[in-house]
C-alpha positions in Angstrom: 247.9 -69.4 -82.9 250.0 -66.4 -84.0 254.0 -66.3 -83.3 255.7 -62.6 -82.7 259.4 -63.6 -83.7 259.4 -67.5 -82.8 257.3 -66.7 -79.0 254.4 -68.9 -79.6 251.1 -66.5 -77.7 248.0 -67.8 -77.0 246.0 -65.5 -77.4 244.9 -64.1 -80.5 243.9 -60.5 -78.3 246.4 -57.9 -77.4 245.2 -55.5 -74.7 246.0 -52.6 -73.3 246.8 -51.6 -69.6 245.7 -48.0 -69.4 242.2 -45.7 -68.6 240.6 -48.6 -66.4 238.0 -48.0 -63.9 240.6 -49.5 -61.4 243.0 -52.4 -61.2 240.4 -54.9 -60.9 238.6 -53.6 -63.3 241.3 -54.4 -65.4 242.5 -57.7 -64.1 239.1 -59.4 -64.8 239.6 -57.8 -67.7 242.3 -59.6 -68.9 241.1 -63.0 -67.6 238.0 -62.8 -69.6 239.6 -61.8 -72.5 242.0 -64.8 -72.2 244.4 -62.1 -74.0 247.6 -63.7 -74.8 249.9 -60.5 -74.6 249.9 -57.0 -72.0 251.0 -53.6 -73.7 252.3 -51.2 -70.0 253.7 -47.9 -70.8 256.8 -47.2 -69.9 255.9 -43.6 -68.2 253.4 -45.4 -65.5 256.1 -47.5 -64.7 258.8 -47.3 -61.7 260.3 -48.8 -59.7 261.0 -50.5 -55.7 258.8 -48.9 -53.7 258.1 -45.7 -56.1 254.5 -44.9 -57.0 254.5 -47.9 -59.9 255.4 -50.5 -58.0 252.4 -51.8 -57.5 251.6 -51.9 -61.0 254.0 -54.0 -62.1 253.1 -55.9 -59.2 249.4 -56.3 -60.7 250.6 -56.7 -64.3 252.7 -59.8 -63.1 250.3 -61.8 -61.3 248.6 -61.2 -64.9 250.7 -64.3 -66.3 250.8 -62.7 -70.3 253.1 -61.5 -72.1 254.7 -58.0 -70.9 254.7 -55.7 -74.9 256.3 -52.7 -72.9 255.7 -49.4 -75.2 257.3 -45.3 -76.4 253.6 -43.5 -76.1 253.5 -40.6 -76.2 257.0 -41.0 -78.0 257.0 -37.1 -80.9 261.1 -37.6 -82.1 264.1 -41.0 -82.9 265.4 -40.7 -79.7 262.5 -40.2 -77.1 261.6 -43.1 -78.8 264.9 -44.8 -78.4 265.5 -44.0 -74.4 262.1 -44.9 -73.9 262.8 -48.3 -74.9 266.3 -49.0 -74.0 264.5 -47.8 -70.8 261.8 -50.1 -70.7 264.9 -53.2 -72.0 265.7 -52.4 -68.2 261.7 -51.9 -66.5 261.1 -55.2 -67.8 264.2 -57.3 -68.7 262.4 -57.9 -72.8 263.9 -57.0 -75.8 259.9 -56.8 -77.0 259.5 -52.9 -77.4 255.9 -51.6 -79.4 257.9 -48.6 -81.5 255.0 -45.5 -81.5 256.7 -42.5 -82.7 254.0 -39.9 -83.0 254.1 -37.5 -85.6 250.1 -35.5 -85.8 249.1 -34.2 -83.1 245.8 -34.9 -83.2 244.9 -37.7 -85.6 248.2 -39.3 -83.5 249.5 -40.5 -86.9 253.0 -41.9 -86.5 255.6 -40.4 -88.2 256.6 -42.3 -91.1 260.2 -41.2 -91.4 261.2 -41.5 -87.2 259.0 -44.6 -87.6 261.7 -46.8 -89.6 264.5 -44.1 -88.2 263.7 -45.6 -84.4 263.1 -49.0 -85.6 266.1 -49.9 -87.8 268.4 -48.4 -84.4 266.4 -50.5 -81.8 266.8 -53.8 -84.6 269.7 -52.8 -84.8 270.8 -52.8 -80.5 268.6 -56.6 -79.5 265.2 -55.0 -80.2 262.2 -57.2 -81.3 260.0 -54.1 -82.5 256.2 -54.5 -82.7 256.4 -50.5 -84.7 252.9 -49.0 -84.7 252.5 -47.7 -88.6 249.8 -46.8 -90.8 249.0 -49.3 -94.5 250.9 -47.9 -96.3 252.7 -50.6 -98.8 256.1 -48.5 -98.7 255.9 -47.9 -95.1 255.9 -51.0 -94.1 258.5 -52.5 -96.8 260.8 -50.0 -94.5 259.5 -51.2 -91.7 260.4 -54.0 -93.0 264.1 -54.1 -94.1 264.2 -52.3 -91.0 264.2 -55.3 -89.1 260.4 -56.0 -88.3 259.1 -59.1 -88.3 255.9 -57.9 -87.0 253.9 -55.1 -88.1 251.0 -52.9 -86.6 249.4 -50.6 -88.4 246.5 -49.0 -87.5 242.4 -49.0 -88.0 241.4 -46.5 -87.3 243.1 -43.3 -85.4 244.2 -44.7 -82.0 240.5 -43.9 -80.1 238.2 -43.3 -81.8 236.4 -47.0 -82.9 235.8 -46.1 -86.1 237.0 -49.4 -87.0 238.6 -50.3 -90.2 238.9 -47.1 -92.1 241.0 -48.3 -95.4 239.7 -51.5 -96.6 241.4 -51.9 -99.6 244.9 -51.3 -97.9 244.6 -53.4 -95.7 243.7 -55.9 -97.4 246.9 -54.9 -99.5 248.9 -55.8 -96.7 248.2 -58.5 -95.9 248.3 -59.8 -99.6 251.7 -57.6 -100.3 252.9 -59.5 -96.6 251.3 -63.2 -96.3 254.3 -64.7 -94.0 254.3 -60.8 -91.7 252.2 -61.2 -88.6 249.9 -58.3 -88.7 248.2 -56.7 -86.4 245.4 -54.2 -86.4 246.6 -51.3 -83.9 244.1 -48.7 -82.3 241.0 -47.4 -84.0 239.1 -51.0 -82.5 235.3 -49.8 -80.9 233.1 -52.8 -81.5 233.3 -56.9 -81.2 232.8 -57.2 -85.0 235.1 -54.7 -86.3 237.5 -57.1 -84.3 236.0 -60.6 -86.3 236.5 -58.5 -89.6 239.3 -58.8 -88.6 241.2 -61.9 -88.1 238.1 -62.8 -90.8 241.0 -60.6 -92.8 244.2 -62.7 -92.1 245.3 -60.7 -90.0 247.4 -62.8 -86.7 245.7 -60.3 -84.1 243.8 -57.5 -82.7 245.6 -55.3 -80.0 242.3 -53.3 -77.6 242.7 -50.3 -75.5 240.0 -47.5 -75.6 237.0 -49.8 -76.5 237.2 -52.0 -73.8 238.9 -50.2 -70.4 236.3 -47.9 -71.8 233.3 -49.8 -71.1 230.7 -49.7 -69.5 231.4 -52.5 -68.7 234.5 -53.4 -69.6 235.2 -57.3 -68.7 231.9 -58.0 -70.8 233.8 -56.0 -73.5 236.4 -57.7 -73.1 234.6 -61.7 -73.5 232.6 -59.4 -76.4 235.8 -59.0 -78.4 237.5 -63.0 -77.3 234.9 -64.7 -79.0 234.4 -62.4 -81.5 238.4 -62.7 -82.5 237.1 -66.7 -81.7 234.5 -66.3 -84.5 236.6 -64.5 -86.9 238.9 -67.2 -86.2 236.8 -69.4 -87.5 235.4 -68.1 -90.3 238.1 -67.2 -91.7 239.9 -70.7 -92.0 236.4 -72.5 -92.6 236.9 -71.0 -96.6 234.1 -68.3 -96.7 231.9 -68.2 -99.6 232.1 -65.1 -102.4 229.6 -62.6 -101.7 228.5 -62.3 -105.6 225.8 -58.9 -107.0 222.3 -61.8 -107.7 220.9 -63.8 -105.9 220.7 -67.4 -105.6 217.8 -69.4 -104.1 219.7 -72.2 -101.4 216.5 -74.1 -101.1 217.1 -76.7 -104.7 214.1 -75.4 -107.0 214.7 -79.0 -109.4 212.1 -81.1 -109.7 209.7 -78.1 -107.1 206.1 -78.3 -109.3 205.3 -75.2 -110.0 201.5 -73.9 -110.6 
């Protein structure tokens, strides 16, 4: 199972908490997924008796690790301020860092991301950066103190799957000892299984589950796919080949 900043997590699935039809469906999706981490947007939470308290109570009842995020932040200052609020609200140094640089694709701002990651790491945060599969960017994030990398599979909410297999394979090979999580763009359980087969440690989902006709069933489907991918990754799978090879031996068989 994946280990993030020295903490072992009981599942390779991480699940977002936004866009579900109801709190009951959200809770059911988490139960059937077995997800070990819930990502929570700071902007949905409020203290005391304010509107966010009921949501926070629900998240606590899930019994999973909380990973607050800086979703929707478009500047370094905004992301840092949001992270500091998250630490006060959720009493954790974990933060999923998002610094959005492009409003249409929601692609991360690589320059702002590294700057914010360095500042937060220096302030004692344990940063989970939402990034692209660019090797140079990821090297700089690691140097900035990030012990986890979370490259996208495709733009957030698109369900396109793993758009750049070469880049994702290269990233896994380049950082063999760094936990890697495919974050964003997955739409089907088969895509999640593929990510784990590539050697990724976990996947993070939200829209694919929350917007399904039956979110709980989809969450369970992803959970089973992730388990299948993990089994395949450790089973020494066969190498693909260009030519057909008979599965039944032909030696000793009669020919007319």
